[in-house]
Short mmCIF file of C-alpha atoms in Angstrom, two decimals:
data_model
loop_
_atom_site.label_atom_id
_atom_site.label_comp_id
_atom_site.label_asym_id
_atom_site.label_seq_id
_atom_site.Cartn_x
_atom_site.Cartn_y
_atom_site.Cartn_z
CA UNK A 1 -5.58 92.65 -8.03
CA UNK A 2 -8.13 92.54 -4.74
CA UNK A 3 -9.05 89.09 -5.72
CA UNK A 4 -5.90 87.77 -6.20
CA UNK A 5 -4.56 89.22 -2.74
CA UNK A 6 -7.82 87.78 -1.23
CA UNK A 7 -7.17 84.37 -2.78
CA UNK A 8 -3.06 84.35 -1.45
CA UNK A 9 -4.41 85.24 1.79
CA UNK A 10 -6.94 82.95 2.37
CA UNK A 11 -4.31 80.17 0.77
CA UNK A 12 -1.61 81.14 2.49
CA UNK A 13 -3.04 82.68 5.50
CA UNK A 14 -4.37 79.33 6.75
CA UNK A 15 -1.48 77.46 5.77
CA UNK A 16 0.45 79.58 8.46
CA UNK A 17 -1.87 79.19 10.46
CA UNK A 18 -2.00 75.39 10.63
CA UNK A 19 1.48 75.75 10.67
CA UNK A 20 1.32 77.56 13.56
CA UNK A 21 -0.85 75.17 15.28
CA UNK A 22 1.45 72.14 14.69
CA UNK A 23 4.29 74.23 15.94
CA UNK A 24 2.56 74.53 19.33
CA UNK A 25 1.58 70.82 20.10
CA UNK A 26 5.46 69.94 18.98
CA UNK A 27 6.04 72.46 21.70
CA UNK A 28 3.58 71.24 24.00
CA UNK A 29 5.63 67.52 23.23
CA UNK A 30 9.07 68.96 25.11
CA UNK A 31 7.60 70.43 27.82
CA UNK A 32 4.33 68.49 29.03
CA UNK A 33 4.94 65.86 31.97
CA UNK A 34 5.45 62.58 31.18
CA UNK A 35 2.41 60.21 31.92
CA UNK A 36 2.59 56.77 33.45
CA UNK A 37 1.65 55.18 30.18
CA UNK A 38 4.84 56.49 28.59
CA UNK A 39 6.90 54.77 31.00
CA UNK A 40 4.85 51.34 30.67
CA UNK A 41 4.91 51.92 26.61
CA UNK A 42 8.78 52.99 25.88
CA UNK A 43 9.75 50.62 28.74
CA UNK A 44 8.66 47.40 27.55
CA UNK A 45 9.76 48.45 23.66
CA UNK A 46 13.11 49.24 25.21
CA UNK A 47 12.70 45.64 26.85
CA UNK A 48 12.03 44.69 23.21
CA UNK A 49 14.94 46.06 22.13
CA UNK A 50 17.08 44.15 24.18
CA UNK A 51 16.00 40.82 23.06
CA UNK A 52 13.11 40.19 25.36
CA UNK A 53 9.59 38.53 24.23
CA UNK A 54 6.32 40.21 25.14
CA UNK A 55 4.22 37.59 26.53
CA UNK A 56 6.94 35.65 27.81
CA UNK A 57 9.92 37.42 28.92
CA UNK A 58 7.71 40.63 29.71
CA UNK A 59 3.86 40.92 31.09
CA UNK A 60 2.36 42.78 27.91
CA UNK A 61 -1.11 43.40 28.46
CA UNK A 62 -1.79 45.26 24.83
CA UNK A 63 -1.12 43.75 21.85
CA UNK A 64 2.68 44.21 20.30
CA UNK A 65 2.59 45.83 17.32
CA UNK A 66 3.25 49.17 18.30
CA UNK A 67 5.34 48.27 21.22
CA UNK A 68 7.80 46.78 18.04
CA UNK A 69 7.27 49.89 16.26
CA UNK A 70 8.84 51.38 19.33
CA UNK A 71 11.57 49.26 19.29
CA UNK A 72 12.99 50.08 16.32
CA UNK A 73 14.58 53.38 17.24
CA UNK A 74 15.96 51.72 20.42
CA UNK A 75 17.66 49.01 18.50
CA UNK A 76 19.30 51.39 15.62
CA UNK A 77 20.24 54.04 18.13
CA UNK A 78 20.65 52.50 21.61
CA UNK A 79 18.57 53.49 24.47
CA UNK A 80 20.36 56.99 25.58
CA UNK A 81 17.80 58.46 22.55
CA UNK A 82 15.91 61.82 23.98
CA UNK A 83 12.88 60.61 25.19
CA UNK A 84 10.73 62.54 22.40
CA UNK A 85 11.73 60.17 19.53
CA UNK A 86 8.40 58.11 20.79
CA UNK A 87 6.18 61.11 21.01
CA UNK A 88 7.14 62.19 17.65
CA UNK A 89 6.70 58.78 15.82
CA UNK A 90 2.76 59.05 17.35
CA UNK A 91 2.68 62.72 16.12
CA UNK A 92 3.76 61.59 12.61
CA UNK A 93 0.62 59.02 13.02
CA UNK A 94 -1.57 61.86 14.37
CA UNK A 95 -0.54 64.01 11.16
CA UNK A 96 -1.03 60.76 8.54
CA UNK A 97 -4.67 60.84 10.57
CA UNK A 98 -5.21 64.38 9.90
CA UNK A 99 -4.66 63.71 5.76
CA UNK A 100 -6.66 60.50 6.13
CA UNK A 101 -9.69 62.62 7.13
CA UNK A 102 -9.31 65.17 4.73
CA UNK A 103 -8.95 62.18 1.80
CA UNK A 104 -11.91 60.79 3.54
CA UNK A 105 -14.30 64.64 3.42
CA UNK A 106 -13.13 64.76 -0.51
CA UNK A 107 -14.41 61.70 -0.77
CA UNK A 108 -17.82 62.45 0.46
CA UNK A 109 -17.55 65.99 -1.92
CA UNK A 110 -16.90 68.19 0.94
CA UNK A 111 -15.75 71.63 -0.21
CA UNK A 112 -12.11 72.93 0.26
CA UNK A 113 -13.40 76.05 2.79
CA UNK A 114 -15.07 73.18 4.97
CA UNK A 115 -12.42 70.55 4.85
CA UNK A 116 -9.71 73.73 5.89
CA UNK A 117 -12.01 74.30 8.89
CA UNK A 118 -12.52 70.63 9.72
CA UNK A 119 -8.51 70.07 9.53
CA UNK A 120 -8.21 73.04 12.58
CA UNK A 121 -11.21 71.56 13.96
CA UNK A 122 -8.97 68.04 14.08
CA UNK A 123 -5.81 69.43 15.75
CA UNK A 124 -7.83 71.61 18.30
CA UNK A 125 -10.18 68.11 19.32
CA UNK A 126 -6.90 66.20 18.98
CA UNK A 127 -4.83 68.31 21.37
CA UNK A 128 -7.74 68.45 24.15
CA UNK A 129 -8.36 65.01 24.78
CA UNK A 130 -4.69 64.29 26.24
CA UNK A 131 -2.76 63.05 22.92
CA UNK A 132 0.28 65.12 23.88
CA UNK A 133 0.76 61.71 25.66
CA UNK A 134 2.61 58.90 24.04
CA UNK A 135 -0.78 56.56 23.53
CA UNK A 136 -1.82 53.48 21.46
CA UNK A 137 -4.13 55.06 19.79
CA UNK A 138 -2.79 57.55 17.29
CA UNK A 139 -1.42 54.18 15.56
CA UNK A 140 -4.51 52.11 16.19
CA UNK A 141 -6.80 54.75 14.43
CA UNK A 142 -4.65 55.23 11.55
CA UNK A 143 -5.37 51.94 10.76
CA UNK A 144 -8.95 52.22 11.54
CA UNK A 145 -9.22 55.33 9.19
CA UNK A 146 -6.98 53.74 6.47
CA UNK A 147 -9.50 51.08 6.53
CA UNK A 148 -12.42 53.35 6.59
CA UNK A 149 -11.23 55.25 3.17
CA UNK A 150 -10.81 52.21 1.45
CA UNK A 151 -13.59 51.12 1.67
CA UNK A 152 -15.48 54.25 0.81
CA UNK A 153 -12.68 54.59 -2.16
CA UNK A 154 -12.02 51.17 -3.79
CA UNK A 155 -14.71 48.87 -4.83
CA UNK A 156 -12.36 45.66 -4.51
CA UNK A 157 -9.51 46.11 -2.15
CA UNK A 158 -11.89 44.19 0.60
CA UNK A 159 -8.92 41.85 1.75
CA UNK A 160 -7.02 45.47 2.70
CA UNK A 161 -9.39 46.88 4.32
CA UNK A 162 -9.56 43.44 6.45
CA UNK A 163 -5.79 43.69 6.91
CA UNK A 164 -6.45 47.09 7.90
CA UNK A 165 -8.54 46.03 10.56
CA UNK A 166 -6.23 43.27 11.94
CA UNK A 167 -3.75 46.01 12.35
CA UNK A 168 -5.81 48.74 14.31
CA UNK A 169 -5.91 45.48 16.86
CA UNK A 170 -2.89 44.78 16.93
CA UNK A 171 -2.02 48.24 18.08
CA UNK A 172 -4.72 48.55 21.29
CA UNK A 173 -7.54 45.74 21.50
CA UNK A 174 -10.27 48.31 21.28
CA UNK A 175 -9.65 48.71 17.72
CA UNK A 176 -12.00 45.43 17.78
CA UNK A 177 -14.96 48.18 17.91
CA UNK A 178 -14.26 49.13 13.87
CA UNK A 179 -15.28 45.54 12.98
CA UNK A 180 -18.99 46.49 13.42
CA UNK A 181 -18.02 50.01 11.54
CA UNK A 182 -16.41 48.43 8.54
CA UNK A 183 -19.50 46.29 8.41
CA UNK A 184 -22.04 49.30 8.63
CA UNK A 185 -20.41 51.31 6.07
CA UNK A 186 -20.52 48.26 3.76
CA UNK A 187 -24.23 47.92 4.55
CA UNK A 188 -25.19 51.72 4.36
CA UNK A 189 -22.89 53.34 1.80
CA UNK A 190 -21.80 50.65 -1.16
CA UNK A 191 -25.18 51.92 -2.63
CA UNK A 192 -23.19 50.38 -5.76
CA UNK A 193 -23.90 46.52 -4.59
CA UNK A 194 -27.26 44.60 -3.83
CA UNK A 195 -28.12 43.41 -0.34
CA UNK A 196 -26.76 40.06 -1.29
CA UNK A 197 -23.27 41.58 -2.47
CA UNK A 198 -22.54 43.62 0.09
CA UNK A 199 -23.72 41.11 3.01
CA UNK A 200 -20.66 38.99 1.06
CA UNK A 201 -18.09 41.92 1.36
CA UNK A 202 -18.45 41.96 4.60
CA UNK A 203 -18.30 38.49 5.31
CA UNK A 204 -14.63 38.85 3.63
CA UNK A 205 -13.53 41.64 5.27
CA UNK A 206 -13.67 39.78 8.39
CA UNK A 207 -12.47 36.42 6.53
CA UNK A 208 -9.02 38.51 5.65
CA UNK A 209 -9.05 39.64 8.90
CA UNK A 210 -9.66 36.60 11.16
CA UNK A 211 -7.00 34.70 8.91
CA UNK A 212 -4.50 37.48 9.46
CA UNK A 213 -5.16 37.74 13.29
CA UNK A 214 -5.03 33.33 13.23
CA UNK A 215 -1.09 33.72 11.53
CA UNK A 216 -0.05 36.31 14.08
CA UNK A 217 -1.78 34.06 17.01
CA UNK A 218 0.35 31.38 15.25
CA UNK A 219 3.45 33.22 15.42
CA UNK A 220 3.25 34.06 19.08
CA UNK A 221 1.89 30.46 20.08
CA UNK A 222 5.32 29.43 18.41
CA UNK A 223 7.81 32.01 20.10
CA UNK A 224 6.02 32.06 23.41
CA UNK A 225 4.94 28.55 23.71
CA UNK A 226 1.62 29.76 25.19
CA UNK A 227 -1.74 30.01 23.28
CA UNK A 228 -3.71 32.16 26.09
CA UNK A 229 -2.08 35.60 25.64
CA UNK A 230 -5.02 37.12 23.75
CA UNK A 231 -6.49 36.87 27.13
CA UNK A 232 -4.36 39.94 28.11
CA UNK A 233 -5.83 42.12 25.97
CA UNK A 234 -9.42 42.35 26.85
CA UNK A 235 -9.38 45.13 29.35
CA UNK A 236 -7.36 42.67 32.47
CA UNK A 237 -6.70 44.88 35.48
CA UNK A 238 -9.28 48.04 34.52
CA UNK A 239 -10.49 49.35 37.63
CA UNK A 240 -14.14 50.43 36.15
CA UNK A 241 -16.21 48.32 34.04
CA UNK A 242 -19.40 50.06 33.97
CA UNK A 243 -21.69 51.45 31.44
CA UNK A 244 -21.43 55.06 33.80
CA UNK A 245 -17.89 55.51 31.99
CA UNK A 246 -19.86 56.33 28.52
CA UNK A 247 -22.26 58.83 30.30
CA UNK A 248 -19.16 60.11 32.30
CA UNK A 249 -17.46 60.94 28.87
CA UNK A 250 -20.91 62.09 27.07
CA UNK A 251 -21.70 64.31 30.03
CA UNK A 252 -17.83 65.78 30.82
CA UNK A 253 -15.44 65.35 28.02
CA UNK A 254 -17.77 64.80 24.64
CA UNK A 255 -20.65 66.71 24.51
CA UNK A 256 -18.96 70.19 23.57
CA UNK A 257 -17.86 67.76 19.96
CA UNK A 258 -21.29 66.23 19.05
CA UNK A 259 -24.13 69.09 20.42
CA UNK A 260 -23.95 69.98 16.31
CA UNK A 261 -25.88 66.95 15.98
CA UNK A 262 -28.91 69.46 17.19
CA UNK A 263 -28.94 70.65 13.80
CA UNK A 264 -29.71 67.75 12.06
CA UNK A 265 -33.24 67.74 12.38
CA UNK A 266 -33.03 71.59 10.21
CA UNK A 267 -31.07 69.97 7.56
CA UNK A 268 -32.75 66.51 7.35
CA UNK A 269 -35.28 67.34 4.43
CA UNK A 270 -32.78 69.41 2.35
CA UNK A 271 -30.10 66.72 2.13
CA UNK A 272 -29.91 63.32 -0.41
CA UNK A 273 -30.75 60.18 0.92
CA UNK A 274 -26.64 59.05 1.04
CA UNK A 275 -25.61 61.93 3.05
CA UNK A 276 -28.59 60.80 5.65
CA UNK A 277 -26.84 57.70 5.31
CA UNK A 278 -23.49 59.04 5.56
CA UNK A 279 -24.88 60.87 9.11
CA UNK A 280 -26.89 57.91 10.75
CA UNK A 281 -23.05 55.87 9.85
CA UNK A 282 -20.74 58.50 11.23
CA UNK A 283 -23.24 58.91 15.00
CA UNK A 284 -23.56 55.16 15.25
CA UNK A 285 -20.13 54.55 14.49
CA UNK A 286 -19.06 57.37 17.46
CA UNK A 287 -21.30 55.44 19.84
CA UNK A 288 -20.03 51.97 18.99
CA UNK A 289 -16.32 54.12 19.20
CA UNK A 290 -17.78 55.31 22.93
CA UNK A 291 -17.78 51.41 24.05
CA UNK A 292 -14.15 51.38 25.33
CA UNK A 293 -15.33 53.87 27.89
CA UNK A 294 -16.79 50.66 29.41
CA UNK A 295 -12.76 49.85 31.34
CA UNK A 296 -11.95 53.70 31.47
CA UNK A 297 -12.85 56.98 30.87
CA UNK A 298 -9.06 58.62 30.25
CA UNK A 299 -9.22 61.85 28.26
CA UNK A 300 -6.90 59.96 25.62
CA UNK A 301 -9.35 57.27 24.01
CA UNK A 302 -11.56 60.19 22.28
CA UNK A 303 -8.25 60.14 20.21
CA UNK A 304 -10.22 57.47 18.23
CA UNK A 305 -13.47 59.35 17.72
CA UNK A 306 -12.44 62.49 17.26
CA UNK A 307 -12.20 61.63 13.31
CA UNK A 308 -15.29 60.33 13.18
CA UNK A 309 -16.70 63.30 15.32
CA UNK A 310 -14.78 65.96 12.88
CA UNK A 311 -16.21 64.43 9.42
CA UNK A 312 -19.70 64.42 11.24
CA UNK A 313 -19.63 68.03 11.64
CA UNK A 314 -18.06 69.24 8.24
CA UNK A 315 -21.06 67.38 6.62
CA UNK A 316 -23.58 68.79 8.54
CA UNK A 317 -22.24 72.54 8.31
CA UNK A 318 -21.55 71.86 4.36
CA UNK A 319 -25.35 71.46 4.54
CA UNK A 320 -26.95 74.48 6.19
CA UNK A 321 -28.57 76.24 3.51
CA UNK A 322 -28.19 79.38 5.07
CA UNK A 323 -25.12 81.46 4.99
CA UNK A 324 -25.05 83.23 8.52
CA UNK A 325 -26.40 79.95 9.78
CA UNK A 326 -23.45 78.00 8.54
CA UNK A 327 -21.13 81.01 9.97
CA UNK A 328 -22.59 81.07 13.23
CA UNK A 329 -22.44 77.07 13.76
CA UNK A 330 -19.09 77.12 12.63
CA UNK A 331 -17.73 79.99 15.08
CA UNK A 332 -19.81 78.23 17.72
CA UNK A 333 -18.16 74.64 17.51
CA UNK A 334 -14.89 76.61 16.99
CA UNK A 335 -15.22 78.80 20.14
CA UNK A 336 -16.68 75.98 22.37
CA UNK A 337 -12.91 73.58 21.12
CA UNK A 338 -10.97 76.51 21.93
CA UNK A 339 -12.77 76.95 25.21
CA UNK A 340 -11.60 72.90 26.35
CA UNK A 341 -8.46 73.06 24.80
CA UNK A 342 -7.65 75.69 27.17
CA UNK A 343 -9.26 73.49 29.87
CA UNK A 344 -7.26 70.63 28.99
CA UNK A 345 -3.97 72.64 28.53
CA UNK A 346 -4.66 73.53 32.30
CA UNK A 347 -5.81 70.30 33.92
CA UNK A 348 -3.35 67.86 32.07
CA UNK A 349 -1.95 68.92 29.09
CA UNK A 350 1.27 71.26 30.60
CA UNK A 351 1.18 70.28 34.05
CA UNK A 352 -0.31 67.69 36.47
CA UNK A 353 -0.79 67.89 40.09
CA UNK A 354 0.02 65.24 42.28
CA UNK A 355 -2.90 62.40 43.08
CA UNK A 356 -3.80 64.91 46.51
CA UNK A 357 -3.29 68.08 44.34
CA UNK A 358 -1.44 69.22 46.62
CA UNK A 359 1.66 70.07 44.40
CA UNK A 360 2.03 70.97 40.23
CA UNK A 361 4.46 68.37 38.46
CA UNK A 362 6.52 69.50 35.50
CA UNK A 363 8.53 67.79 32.83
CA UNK A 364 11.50 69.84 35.08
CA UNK A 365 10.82 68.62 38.10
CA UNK A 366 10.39 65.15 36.28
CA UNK A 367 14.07 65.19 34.85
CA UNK A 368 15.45 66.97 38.26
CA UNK A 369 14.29 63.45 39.77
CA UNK A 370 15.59 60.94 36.36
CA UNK A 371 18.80 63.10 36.74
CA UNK A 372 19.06 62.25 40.55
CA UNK A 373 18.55 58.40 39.80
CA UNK A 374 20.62 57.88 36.87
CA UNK A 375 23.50 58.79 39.14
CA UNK A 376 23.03 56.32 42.35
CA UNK A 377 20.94 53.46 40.71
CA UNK A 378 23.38 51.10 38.83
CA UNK A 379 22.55 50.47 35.40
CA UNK A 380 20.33 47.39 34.70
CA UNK A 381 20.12 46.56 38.72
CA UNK A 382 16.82 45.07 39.12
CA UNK A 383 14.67 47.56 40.76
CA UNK A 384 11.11 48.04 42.52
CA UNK A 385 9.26 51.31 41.49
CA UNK A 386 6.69 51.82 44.33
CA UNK A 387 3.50 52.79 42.70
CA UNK A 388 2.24 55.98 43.32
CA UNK A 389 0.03 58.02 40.97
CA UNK A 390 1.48 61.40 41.10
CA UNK A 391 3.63 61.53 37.99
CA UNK A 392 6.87 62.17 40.09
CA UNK A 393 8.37 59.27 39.63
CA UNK A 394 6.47 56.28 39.06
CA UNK A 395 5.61 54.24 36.60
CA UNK A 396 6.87 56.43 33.84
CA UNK A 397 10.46 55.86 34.66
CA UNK A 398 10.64 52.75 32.90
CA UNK A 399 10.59 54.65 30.11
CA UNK A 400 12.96 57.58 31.01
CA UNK A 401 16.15 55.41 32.48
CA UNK A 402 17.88 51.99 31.93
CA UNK A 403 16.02 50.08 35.29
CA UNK A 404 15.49 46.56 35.10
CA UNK A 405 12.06 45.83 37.02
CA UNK A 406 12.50 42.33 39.24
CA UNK A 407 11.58 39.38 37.35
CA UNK A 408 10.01 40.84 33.84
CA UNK A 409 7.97 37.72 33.57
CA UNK A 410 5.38 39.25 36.51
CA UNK A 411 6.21 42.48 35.79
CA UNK A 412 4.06 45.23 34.61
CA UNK A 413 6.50 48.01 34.19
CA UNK A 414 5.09 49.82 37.42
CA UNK A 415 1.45 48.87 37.12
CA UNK A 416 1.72 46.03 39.58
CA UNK A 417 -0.55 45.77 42.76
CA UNK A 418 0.95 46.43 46.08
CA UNK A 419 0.65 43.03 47.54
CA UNK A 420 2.93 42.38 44.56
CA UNK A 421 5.70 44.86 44.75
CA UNK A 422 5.80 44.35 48.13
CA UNK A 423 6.85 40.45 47.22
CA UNK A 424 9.38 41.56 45.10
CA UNK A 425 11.10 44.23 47.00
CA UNK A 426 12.80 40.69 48.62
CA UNK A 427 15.05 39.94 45.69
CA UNK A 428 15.71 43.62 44.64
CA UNK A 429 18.76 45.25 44.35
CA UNK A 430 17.00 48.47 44.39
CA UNK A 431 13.80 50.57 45.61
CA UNK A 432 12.79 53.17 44.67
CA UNK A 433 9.88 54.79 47.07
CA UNK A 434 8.89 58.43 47.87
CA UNK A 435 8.72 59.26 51.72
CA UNK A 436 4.72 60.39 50.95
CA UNK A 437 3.78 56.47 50.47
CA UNK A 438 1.10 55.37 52.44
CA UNK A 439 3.30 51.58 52.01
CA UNK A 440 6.35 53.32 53.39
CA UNK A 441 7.02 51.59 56.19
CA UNK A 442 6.06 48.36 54.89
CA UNK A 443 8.08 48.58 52.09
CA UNK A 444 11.27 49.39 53.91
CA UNK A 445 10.66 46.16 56.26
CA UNK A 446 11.00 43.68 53.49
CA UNK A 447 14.37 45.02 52.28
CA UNK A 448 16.88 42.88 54.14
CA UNK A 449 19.72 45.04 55.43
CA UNK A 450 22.62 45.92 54.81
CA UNK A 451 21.53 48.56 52.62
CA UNK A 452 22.59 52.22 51.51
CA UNK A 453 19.74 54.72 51.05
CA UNK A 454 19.79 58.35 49.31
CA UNK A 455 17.14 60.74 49.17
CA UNK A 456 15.99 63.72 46.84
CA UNK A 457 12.99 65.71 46.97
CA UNK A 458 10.77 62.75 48.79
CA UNK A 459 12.33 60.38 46.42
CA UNK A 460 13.97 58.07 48.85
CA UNK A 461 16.39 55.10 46.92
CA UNK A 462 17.81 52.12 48.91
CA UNK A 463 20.61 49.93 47.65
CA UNK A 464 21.67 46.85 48.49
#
């Protein structure tokens, strides 16, 4: 009777409490600001929507899958949709991510107590490195760990797992970064295949994949009448491209994840000769994964190694021989998550502060503004957004209201430079500047009167 209580509770007990956990990032989706790359994201899908073309109608500088995923919604329901409906299509991917990783520790014979603790391990990692944000990359690394289990699961389904790879790029251009992955897990774990074999698996994963990426290059050439938009998608406009951005992350954001790598050396005799391999593919792959940090170091593209990261330290706790050794390491990573989730809920996660932090921003304060707008700025009126980086009200309002930025063509949805915006605050119909710009006055002078102006909160609108 004991054992049977013990077994419903331990069942049933971390069921809730998964549950529970889920139930608290959906919260944390209603109520956390909305980010700048929101308003660049559901903006140009709404765009989409509407009939325009990425690459020609609209400056797209990812690739389009996603932002056509987007779209959908917009095009079945109309653009008055509550602005979750995007957040909760990446949390659906962010779920499908979580199952991926436990298909991929069953896999590698991980047992059930370990892949339980690696699953709460997931959403804690998941929710502290800013994917509360709508992002690219919950779609990009389903793709990349769809990809990844196939090929550790199916012995022939090579021109998948090259499709698989095709799509992880054609959700953010990073995903480029599990071509070398694909290609190490070939090399290191089909202990199945000779040298020979497996060199020629890899050669057709990227055959699939190249010939996929060629049609969709194709397809684009033919609707945009350009060839030279893959040129977007390599990192244009990134203010940092330095190798400092990977020891920025390692040394700020990463380190807490990976320090169980320490105990590798303890377990290194004790262990077969594929889970070594298994080990040396999962760190290189994270370091290869690190490489993005190269154009930024934003919180959010962790998102793709946190899988990687997760399935790492399962393996090496399911192999610590001793008991209170395995218990320790695993309270240890647990307490040290918990620790920067609450550090993350703080900084980012709930509320922002301004780019002086002088002042919190909330999602409140954020619709107090979109609430303000949608009732002076005329619907569709072709509108300037002066950038500033304080969350308030630019660029994410692209995403929140019906505003048509000035000529879509050179548009970046409120990522534009200043010399820019200032060129096309001639033709607007609208601006839409807070008081606090350091542009202010500049941007005022090239409106040409007559013009009506209304202000709320520092957010100052002129129409003409």
């Amino acid at each position: 009777m004991i054992k049977n209580n013990r077994v419903i509770f331990s069942k049933y007990g971390y069921i809730l409490f998964v549950f529970i956990l889920i139930c608290s990032y959906i919260y944390s989706l209603t109520i956390a600001p909305v980010n700048a790359d929101y308003g660049y994201y559901v903006g140009a899908a709404k765009s989409m929507a509407q009939g325009l073309v990425p690459y020609r109608d609209i400056s797209l500088g990812y690739p389009p899958f996603v932002f056509y995923l987007l779209s959908i919604p917009y095009v079945l329901c109309g653009t008055d949709i509550s602005p979750l409906v995007p957040m909760y299509i990446a949390f659906l991917f962010n779920l499908a991510n979580g199952y991926l990783i436990w298909l991929i520790l069953k896999n590698f014979g991980i047992n059930k107590f370990i892949r339980q603790y690696a699953i709460v391990l997931y959403v804690i990692y998941l929710y502290s490195v800013e994917s509360v944000f709508l992002g690219l990359e919950p779609f990009s690394t389903f793709w990349g760990l769809l990809g990844t289990y196939i090929l550790l699961k199916n012995k022939k389904h090579l021109g998948v797992a090259g499709l698989c790879l095709t799509l992880a790029f054609l959700c953010k251009q990073y995903a480029l970064l599990y071509a070398p992955i694909y290609a190490l897990l070939i090399l290191l774990l089909r202990v199945d295949k000779t040298i020979k074999e497996r060199i020629f698996a890899v050669l057709q994963v990227a055959l699939w994949s190249l010939i996929s990426v060629l049609i969709v290059h194709l397809f684009f050439v033919c609707l945009t009448g350009q060839g030279d938009y893959f040129t977007l998608l390599l990192g244009t406009g990134y203010g940092r491209r330095s190798f400092s951005g990977v020891v920025e992350v390692l040394r700020k954001r990463f380190f807490h994840m990976f320090f169980i790598v320490l105990l590798i050396p303890f377990i290194w005799n004790k262990v077969s000769r594929l889970e070594i391999k298994r080990m040396i593919f999962l760190i290189i792959s994270i370091f290869f994964l690190l490489l993005q940090n190269y154009y930024d170091t934003s919180p959010h593209y962790l998102i793709f190694i946190v899988p990687y990261v997760v399935v790492l330290i399962a393996i090496i706790i399911g192999n610590i021989s001793f008991a209170w050794v395995r218990v320790a390491s695993c309270l240890v990573v647990l307490l040290l998550a918990i620790f920067f989730l609450v550090k993350a809920t703080k900084d980012y996660q709930i509320i922002r502060e301004d780019e002086n932090n002088h002042c919190i921003i909330t999602r409140n304060q954020q619709l107090e503004v979109v609430r303000f707008l949608q009732k002076v700025v005329p619907p569709e009126s072709k509108t300037v957004v002066a950038r500033q980086w304080n969350y308030l009200v630019t660029p994410h309002l692209y995403g929140l209201i019906d505003i048509a930025p000035v000529d879509y063509r050179n548009t970046r949805f409120g990522f534009e430079e200043d010399p820019q915006l200032l060129e096309q605050v001639k033709d607007a119909e609208v601006l839409i500047i807070e008081t606090s710009h350091p542009l202010y006055d500049q941007f005022i002078n090239q409106l040409k009167p007559p013009y009506q102006s209304c202000i709320y909160k520092d957010v100052h609108v002129f129409l003409r």
